[in-house]
PDB file of C-alpha atoms in Angstrom:
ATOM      1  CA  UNK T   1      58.884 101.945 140.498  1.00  0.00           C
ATOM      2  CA  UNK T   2      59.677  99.356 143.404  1.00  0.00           C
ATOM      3  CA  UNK T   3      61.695 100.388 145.830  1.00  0.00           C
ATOM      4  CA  UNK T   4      64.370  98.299 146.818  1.00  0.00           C
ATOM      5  CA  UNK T   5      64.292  98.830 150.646  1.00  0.00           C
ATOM      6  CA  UNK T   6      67.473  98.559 152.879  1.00  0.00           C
ATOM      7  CA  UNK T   7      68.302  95.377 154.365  1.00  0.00           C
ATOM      8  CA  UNK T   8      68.530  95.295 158.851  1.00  0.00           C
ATOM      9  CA  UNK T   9      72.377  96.059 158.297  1.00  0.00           C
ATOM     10  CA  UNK T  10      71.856  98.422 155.476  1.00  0.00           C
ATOM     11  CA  UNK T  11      69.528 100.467 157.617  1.00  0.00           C
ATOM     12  CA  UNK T  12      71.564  99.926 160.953  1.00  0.00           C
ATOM     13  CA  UNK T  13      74.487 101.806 158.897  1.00  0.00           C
ATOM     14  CA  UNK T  14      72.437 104.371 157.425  1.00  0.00           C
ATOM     15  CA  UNK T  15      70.640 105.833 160.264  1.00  0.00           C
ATOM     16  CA  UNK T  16      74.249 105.578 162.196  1.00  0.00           C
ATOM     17  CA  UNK T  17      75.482 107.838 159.412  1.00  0.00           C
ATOM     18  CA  UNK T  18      72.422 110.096 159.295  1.00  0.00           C
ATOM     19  CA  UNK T  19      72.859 111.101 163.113  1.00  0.00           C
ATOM     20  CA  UNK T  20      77.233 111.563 162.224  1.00  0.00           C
ATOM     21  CA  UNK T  21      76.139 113.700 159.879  1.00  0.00           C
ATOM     22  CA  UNK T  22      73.451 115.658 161.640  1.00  0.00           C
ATOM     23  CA  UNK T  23      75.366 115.656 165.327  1.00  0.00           C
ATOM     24  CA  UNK T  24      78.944 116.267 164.678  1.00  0.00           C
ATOM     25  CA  UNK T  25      78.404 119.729 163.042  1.00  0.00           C
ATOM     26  CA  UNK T  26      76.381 120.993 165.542  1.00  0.00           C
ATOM     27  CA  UNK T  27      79.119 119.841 168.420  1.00  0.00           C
ATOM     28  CA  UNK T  28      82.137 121.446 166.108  1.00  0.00           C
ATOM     29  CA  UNK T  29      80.165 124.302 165.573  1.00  0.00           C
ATOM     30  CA  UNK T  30      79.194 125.129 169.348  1.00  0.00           C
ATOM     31  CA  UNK T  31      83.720 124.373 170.591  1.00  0.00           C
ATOM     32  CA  UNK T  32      83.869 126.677 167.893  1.00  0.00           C
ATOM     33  CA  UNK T  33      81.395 129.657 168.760  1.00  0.00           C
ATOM     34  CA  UNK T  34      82.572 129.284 172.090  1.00  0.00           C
ATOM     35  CA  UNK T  35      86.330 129.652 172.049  1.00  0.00           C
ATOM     36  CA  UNK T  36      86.361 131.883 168.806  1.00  0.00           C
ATOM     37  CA  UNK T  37      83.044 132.785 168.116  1.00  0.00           C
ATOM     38  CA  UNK T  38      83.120 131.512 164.480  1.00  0.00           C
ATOM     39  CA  UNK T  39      81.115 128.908 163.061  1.00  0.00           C
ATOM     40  CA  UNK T  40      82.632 125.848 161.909  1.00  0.00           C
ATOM     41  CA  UNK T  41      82.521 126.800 158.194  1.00  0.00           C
ATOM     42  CA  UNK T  42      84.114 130.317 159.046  1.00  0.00           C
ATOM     43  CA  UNK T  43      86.751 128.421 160.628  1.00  0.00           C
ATOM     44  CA  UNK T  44      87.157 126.219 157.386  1.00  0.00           C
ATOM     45  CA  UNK T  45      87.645 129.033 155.114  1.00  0.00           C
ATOM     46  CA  UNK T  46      90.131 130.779 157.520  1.00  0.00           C
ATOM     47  CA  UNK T  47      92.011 127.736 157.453  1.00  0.00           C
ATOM     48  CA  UNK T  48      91.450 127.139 154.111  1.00  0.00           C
ATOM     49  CA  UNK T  49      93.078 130.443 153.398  1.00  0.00           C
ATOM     50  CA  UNK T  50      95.537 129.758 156.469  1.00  0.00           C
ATOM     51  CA  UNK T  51      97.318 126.864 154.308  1.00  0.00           C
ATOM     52  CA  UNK T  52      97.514 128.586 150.793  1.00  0.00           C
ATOM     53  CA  UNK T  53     100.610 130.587 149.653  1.00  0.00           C
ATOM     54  CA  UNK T  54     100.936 133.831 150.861  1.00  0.00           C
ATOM     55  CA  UNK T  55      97.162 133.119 153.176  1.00  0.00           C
ATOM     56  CA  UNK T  56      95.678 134.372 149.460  1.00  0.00           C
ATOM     57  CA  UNK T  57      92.978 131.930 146.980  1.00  0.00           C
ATOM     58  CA  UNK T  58      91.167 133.421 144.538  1.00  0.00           C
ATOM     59  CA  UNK T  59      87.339 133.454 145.039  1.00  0.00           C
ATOM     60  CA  UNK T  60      86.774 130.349 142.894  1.00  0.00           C
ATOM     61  CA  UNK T  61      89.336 128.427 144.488  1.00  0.00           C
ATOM     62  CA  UNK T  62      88.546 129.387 148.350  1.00  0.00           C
ATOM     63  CA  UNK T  63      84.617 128.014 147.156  1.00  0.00           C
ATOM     64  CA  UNK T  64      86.033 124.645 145.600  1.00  0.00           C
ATOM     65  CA  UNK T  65      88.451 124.090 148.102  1.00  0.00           C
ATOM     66  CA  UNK T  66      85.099 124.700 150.547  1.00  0.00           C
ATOM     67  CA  UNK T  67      82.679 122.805 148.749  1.00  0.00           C
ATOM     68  CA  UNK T  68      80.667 125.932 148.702  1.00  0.00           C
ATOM     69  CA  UNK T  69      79.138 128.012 145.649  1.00  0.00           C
ATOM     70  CA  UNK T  70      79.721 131.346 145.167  1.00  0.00           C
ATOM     71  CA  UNK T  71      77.300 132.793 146.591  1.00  0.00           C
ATOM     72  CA  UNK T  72      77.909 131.073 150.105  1.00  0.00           C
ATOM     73  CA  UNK T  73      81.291 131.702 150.121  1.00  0.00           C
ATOM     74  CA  UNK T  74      80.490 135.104 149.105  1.00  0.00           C
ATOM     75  CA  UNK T  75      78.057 135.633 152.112  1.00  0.00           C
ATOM     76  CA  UNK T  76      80.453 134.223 154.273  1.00  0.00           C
ATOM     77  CA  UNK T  77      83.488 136.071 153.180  1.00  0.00           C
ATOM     78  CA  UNK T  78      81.577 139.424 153.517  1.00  0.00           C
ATOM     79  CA  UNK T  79      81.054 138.605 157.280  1.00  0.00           C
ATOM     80  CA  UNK T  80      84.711 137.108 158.200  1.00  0.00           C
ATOM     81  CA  UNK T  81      85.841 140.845 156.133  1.00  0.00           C
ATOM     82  CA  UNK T  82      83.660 142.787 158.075  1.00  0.00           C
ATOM     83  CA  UNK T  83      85.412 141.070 161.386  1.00  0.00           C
ATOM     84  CA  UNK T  84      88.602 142.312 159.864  1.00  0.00           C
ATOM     85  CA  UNK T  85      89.540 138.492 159.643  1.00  0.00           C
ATOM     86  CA  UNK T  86      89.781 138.610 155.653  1.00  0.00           C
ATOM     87  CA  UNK T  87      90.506 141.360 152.804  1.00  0.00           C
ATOM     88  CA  UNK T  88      89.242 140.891 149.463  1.00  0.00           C
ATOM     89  CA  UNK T  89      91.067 142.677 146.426  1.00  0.00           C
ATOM     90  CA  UNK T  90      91.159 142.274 142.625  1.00  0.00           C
ATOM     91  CA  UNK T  91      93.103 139.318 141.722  1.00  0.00           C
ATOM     92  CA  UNK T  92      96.287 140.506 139.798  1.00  0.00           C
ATOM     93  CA  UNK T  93      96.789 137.896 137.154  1.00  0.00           C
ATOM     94  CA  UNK T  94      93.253 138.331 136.264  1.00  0.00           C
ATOM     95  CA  UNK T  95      91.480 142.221 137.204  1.00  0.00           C
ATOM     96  CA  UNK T  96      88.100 140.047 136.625  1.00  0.00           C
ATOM     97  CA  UNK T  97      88.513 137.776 139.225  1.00  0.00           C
ATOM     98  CA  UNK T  98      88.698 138.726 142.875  1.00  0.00           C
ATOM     99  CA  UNK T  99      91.481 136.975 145.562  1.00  0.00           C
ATOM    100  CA  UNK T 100      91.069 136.882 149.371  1.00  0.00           C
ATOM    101  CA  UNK T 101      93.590 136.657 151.852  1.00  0.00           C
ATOM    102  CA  UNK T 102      93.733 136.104 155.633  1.00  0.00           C
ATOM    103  CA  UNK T 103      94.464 139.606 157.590  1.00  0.00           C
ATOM    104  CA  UNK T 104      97.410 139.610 160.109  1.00  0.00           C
ATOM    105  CA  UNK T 105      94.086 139.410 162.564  1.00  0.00           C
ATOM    106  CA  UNK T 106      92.412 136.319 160.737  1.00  0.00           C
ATOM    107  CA  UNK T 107      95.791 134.736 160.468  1.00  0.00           C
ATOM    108  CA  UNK T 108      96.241 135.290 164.937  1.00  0.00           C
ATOM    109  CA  UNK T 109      92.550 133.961 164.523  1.00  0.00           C
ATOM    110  CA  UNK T 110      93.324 130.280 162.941  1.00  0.00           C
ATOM    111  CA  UNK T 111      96.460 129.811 165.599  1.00  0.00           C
ATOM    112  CA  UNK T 112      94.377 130.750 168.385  1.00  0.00           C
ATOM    113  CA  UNK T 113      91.499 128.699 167.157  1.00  0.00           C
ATOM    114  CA  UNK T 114      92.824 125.567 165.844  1.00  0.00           C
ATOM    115  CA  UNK T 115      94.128 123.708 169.176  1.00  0.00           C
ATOM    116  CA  UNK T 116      90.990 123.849 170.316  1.00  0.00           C
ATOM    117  CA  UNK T 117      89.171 122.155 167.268  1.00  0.00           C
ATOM    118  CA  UNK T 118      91.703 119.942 167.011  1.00  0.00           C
ATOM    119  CA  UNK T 119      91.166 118.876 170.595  1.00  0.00           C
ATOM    120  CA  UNK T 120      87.657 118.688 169.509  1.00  0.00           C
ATOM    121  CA  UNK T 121      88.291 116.988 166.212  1.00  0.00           C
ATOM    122  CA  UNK T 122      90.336 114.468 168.108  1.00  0.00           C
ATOM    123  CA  UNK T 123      87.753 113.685 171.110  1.00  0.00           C
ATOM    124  CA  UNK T 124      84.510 113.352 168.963  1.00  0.00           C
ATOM    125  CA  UNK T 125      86.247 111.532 165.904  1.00  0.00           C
ATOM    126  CA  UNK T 126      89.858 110.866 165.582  1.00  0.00           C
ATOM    127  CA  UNK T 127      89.981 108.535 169.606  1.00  0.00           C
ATOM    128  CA  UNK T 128      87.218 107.224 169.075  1.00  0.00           C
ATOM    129  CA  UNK T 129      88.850 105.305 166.360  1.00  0.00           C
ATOM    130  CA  UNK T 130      91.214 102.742 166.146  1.00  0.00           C
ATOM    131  CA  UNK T 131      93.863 103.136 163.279  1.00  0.00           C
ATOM    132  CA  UNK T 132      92.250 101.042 161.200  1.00  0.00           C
ATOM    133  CA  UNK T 133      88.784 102.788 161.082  1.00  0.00           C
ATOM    134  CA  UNK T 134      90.398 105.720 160.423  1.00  0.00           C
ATOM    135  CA  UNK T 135      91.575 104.332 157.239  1.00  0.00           C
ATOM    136  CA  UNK T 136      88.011 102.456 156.754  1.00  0.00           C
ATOM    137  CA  UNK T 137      86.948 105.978 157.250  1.00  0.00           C
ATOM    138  CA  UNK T 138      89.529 108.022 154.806  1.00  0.00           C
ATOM    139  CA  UNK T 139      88.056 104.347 152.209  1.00  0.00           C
ATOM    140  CA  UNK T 140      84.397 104.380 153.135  1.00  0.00           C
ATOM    141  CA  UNK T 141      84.086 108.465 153.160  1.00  0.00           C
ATOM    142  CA  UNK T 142      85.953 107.998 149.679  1.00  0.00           C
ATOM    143  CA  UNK T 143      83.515 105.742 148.294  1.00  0.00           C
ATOM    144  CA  UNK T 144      80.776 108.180 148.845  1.00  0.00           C
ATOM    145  CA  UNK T 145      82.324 111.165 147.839  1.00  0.00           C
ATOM    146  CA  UNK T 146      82.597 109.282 144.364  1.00  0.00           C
ATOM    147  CA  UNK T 147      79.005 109.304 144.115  1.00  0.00           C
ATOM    148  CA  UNK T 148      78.230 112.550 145.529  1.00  0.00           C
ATOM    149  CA  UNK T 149      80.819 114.026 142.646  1.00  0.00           C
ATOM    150  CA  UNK T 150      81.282 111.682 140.023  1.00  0.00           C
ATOM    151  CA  UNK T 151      82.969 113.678 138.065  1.00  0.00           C
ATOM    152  CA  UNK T 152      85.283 114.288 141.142  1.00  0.00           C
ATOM    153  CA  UNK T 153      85.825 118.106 140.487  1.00  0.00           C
ATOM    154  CA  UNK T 154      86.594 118.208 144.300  1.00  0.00           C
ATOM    155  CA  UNK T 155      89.046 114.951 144.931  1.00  0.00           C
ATOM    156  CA  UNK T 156      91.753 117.483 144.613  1.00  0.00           C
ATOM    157  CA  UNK T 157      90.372 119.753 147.898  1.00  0.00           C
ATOM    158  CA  UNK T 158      90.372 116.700 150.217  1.00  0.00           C
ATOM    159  CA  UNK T 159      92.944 114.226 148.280  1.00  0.00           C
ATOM    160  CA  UNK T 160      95.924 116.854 149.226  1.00  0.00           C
ATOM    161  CA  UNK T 161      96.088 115.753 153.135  1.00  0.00           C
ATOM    162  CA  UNK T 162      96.648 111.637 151.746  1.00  0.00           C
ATOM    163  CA  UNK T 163      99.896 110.546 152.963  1.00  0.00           C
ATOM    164  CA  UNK T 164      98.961 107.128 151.063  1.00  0.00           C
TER     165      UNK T 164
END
């Protein structure tokens, strides 16, 4: 099979996204570890959490809302319970499935926290943009996501924030 190689201003755009997508976790990650000591995805699931009814998903929710499996989440979970941050318990509509909900400490954790990623959120992406790259952004990041899941089993965990 030929490859069909990028064009100059495929390539330009590509390796632009490739070091987005390599640096910008790392610099959320570090404002994070240093004002909360949590690491970004911690912080996602606590905030997750932070914006459901009652702080409480079930296990399987929490991991789509995430974009993580199971066993991730799982891992992850485990650690933010053993912080005190989270509580696990049997889910119950359902005694097979398993719910977790943000402690009274987790909950203190995600107002504490979040001024400071937002600050960060805002500095590293949000100014840097004018209005309309962020909604090239909220179209372009769209556009990929389609092909990343076609079936779009996850539109629903990053479609609720559209004000469009």
């Amino acid at each position: 099979m030929d490859a069909q190689w990028l064009t100059q201003d495929q390539l330009a755009a590509w390796v632009r996204l490739v070091a987005v997508v390599e640096q910008l976790p790392g610099v959320l990650d570090a404002q994070l570890r240093r004002d909360a000591q949590l690491a970004h995805f911690d912080y996602y699931v606590l905030s997750q959490l932070s914006e459901a009814p009652e702080h409480t998903l079930r296990m399987t929710a929490l991991a789509s809302r995430t974009t993580a499996t199971l066993a991730r989440l799982s891992h992850v979970v485990q650690r933010l319970e053993s912080r005190g941050l989270i509580e696990r318990f049997p889910c119950p509509e359902d005694r097979r499935a398993t719910n977790a909900r943000l402690t009274p400490e987790g909950w203190r954790t995600v107002q504490e926290s979040a001024p400071g990623h937002v600050a960060a959120v805002r500095e590293y992406v949000i100014d840097a943009l004018t209005p309309e790259q962020i909604t090239q952004l909220t179209d372009i990041s769209d556009a990929i996501l389609r092909r990343l899941d076609p079936g779009s089993s996850r539109a629903t965990s990053y479609g609720r924030y559209d004000a469009r």
